[in-house]
mmCIF file of C-alpha atoms (C1' of nucleotides) in Angstrom:
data_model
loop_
_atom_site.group_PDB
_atom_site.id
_atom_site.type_symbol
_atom_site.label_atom_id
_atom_site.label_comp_id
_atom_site.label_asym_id
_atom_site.label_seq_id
_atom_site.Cartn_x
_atom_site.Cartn_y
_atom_site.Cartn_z
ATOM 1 C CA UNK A 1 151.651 203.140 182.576
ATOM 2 C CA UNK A 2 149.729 204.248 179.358
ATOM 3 C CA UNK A 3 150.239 208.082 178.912
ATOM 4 C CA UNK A 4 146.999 210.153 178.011
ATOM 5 C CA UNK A 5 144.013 207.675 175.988
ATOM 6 C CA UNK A 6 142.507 210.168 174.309
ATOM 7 C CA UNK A 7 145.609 211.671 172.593
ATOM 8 C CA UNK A 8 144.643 212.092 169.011
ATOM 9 C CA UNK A 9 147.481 210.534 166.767
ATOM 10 C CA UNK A 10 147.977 212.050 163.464
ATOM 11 C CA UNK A 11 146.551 209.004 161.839
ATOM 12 C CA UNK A 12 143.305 209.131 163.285
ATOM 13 C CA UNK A 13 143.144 212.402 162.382
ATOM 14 C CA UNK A 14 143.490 211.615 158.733
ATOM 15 C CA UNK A 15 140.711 209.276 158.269
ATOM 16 C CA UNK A 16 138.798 211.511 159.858
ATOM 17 C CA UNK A 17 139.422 214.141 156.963
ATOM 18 C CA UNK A 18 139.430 211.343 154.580
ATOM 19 C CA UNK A 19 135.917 210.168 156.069
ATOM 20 C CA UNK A 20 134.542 213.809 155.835
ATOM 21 C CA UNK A 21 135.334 213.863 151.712
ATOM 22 C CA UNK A 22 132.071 214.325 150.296
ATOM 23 C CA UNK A 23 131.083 212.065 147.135
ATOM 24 C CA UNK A 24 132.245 213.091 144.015
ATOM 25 C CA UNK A 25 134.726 215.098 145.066
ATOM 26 C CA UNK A 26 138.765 214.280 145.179
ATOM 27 C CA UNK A 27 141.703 215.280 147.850
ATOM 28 C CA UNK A 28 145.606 214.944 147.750
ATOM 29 C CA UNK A 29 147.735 213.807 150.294
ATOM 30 C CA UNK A 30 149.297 217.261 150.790
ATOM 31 C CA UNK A 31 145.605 218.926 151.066
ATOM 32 C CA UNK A 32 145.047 216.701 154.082
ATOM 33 C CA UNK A 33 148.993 217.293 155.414
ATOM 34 C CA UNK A 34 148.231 221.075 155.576
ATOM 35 C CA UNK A 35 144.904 220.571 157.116
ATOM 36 C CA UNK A 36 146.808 218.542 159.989
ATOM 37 C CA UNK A 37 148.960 221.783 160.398
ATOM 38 C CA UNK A 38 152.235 220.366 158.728
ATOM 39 C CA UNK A 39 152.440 219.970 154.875
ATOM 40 C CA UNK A 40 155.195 217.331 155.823
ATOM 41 C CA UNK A 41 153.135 215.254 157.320
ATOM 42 C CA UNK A 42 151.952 214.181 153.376
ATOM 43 C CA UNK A 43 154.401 211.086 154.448
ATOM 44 C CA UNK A 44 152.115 210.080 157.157
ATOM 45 C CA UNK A 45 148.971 210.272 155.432
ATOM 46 C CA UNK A 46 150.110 208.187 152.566
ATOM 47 C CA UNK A 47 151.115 206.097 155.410
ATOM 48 C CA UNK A 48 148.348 206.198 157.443
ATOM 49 C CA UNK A 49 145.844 204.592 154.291
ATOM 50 C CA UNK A 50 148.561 202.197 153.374
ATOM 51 C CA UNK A 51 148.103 200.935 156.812
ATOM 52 C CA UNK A 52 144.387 201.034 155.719
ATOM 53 C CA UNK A 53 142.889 199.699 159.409
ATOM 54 C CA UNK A 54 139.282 200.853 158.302
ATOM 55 C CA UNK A 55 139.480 200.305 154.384
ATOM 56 C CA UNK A 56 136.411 199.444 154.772
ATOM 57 C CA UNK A 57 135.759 202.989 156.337
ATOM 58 C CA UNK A 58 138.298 204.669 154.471
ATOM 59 C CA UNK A 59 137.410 205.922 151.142
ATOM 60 C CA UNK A 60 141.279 205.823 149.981
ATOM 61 C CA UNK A 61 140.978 205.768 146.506
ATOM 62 C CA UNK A 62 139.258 209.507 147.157
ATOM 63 C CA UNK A 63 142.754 210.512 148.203
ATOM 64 C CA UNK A 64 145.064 211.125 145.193
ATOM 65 C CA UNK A 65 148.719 212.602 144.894
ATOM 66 C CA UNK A 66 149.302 216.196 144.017
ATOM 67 C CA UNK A 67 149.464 215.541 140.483
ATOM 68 C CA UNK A 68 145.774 213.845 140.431
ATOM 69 C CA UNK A 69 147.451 210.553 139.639
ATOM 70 C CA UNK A 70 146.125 207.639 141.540
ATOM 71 C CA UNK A 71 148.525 205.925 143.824
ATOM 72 C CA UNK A 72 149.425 202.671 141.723
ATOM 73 C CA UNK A 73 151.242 201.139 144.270
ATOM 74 C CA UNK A 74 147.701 200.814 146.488
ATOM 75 C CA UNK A 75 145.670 200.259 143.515
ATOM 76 C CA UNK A 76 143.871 196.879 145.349
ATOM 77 C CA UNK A 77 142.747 195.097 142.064
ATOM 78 C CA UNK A 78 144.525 197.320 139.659
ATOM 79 C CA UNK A 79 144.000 200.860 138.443
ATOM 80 C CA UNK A 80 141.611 200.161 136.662
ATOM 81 C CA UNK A 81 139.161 199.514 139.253
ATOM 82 C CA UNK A 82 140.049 202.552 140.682
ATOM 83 C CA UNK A 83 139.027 204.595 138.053
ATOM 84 C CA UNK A 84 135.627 202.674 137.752
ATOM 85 C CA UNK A 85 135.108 203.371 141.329
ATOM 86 C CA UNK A 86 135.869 207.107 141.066
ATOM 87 C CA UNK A 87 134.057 207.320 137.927
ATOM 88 C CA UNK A 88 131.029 205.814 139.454
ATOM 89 C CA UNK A 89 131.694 208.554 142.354
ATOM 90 C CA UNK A 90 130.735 211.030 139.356
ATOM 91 C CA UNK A 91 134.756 212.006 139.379
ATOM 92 C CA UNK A 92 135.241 212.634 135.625
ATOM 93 C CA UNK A 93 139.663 211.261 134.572
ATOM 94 C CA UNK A 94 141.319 213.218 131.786
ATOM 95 C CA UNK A 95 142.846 211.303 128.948
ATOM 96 C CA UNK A 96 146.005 211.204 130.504
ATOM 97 C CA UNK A 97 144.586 209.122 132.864
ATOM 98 C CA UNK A 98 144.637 212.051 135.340
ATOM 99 C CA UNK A 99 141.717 213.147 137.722
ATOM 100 C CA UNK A 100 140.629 216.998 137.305
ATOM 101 C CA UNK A 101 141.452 218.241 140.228
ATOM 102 C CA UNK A 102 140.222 221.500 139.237
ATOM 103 C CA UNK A 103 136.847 219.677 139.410
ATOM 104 C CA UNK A 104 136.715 217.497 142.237
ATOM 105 C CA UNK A 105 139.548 219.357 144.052
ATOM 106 C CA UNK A 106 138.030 218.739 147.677
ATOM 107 C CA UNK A 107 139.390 221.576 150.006
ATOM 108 C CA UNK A 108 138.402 220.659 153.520
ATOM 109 C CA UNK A 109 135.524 221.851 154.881
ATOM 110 C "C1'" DT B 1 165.046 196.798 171.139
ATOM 111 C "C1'" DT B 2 166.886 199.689 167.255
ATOM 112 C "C1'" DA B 3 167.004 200.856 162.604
ATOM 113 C "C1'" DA B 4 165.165 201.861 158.213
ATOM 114 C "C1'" DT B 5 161.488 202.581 155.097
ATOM 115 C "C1'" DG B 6 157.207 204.467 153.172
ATOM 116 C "C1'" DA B 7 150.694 205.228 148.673
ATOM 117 C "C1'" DC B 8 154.430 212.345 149.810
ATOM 118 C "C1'" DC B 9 155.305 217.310 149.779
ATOM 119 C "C1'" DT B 10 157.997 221.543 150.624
ATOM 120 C "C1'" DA B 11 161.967 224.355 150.874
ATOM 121 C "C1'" DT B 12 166.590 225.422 149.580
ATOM 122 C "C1'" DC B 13 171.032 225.676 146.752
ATOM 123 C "C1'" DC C 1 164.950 227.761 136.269
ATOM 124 C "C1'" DG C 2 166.449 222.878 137.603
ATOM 125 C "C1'" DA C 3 167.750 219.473 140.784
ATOM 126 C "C1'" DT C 4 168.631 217.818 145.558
ATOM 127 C "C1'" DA C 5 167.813 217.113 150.486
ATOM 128 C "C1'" DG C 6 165.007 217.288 154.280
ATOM 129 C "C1'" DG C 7 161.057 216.346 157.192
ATOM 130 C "C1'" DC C 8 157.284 214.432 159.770
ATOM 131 C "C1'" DC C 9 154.566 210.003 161.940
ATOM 132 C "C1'" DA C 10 153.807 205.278 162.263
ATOM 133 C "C1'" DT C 11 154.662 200.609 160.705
ATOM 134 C "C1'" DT C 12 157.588 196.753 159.601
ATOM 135 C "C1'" DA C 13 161.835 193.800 159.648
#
DNA sequence: TTAATGACCTATC
DNA sequence: CGATAGGCCATTA
């Protein structure tokens, strides 16, 4: 017996946020964890694109940690190409190889 | 099946 | 002020 079918999981409800992140702009996994209504649930989210089921969908290099340091560890083809990809967003990286969030900062809707 | 971990953040001592 | 533990959800072994 399958309980309710249209209960809304947490993950779906991140790539939904993730999917709503307009071009050129950045969010962090704690952003989209207080959107959700829990800050905790930054676990999940990282989860939840590590999981990737729609990477194809999912714009996950538009989601970066709190410190505007791309996730290394999902980095598909190396940072590098990360950074091209953001860049070629129009997200501008510091020299420390940081993203300015004050910049690109995405804050929900 | 149970158990433990994970691309994290926040709160507390 | 600095460091530590906890927490939430789903996936994987």
């Amino acid at each position: 017996m399958k309980k309710e079918t249209k209960n809304k999981n947490t993950f779906e409800r991140v790539y939904e946020i993730v999917k709503k992140i307009p071009v050129g702009k950045i969010t962090t996994y704690g952003q989209i964890a207080h959107l959700l209504g829990n800050p905790h649930l930054s676990q999940v989210v990282g989860f939840a694109l590590h999981s990737n089921p729609s990477q194809s969908t999912i714009p996950c290099h538009r989601v970066v940690n709190r410190f505007g340091a791309l996730a290394e560890a999902f980095v598909f083809g190396g940072i590098n190409e990360q950074r091209v990809l953001l860049e070629n967003e129009g997200i501008k990286f510091l020299e420390n190889g940081y993203v300015d969030l004050k910049q690109h900062m995405w804050y929900g809707d």
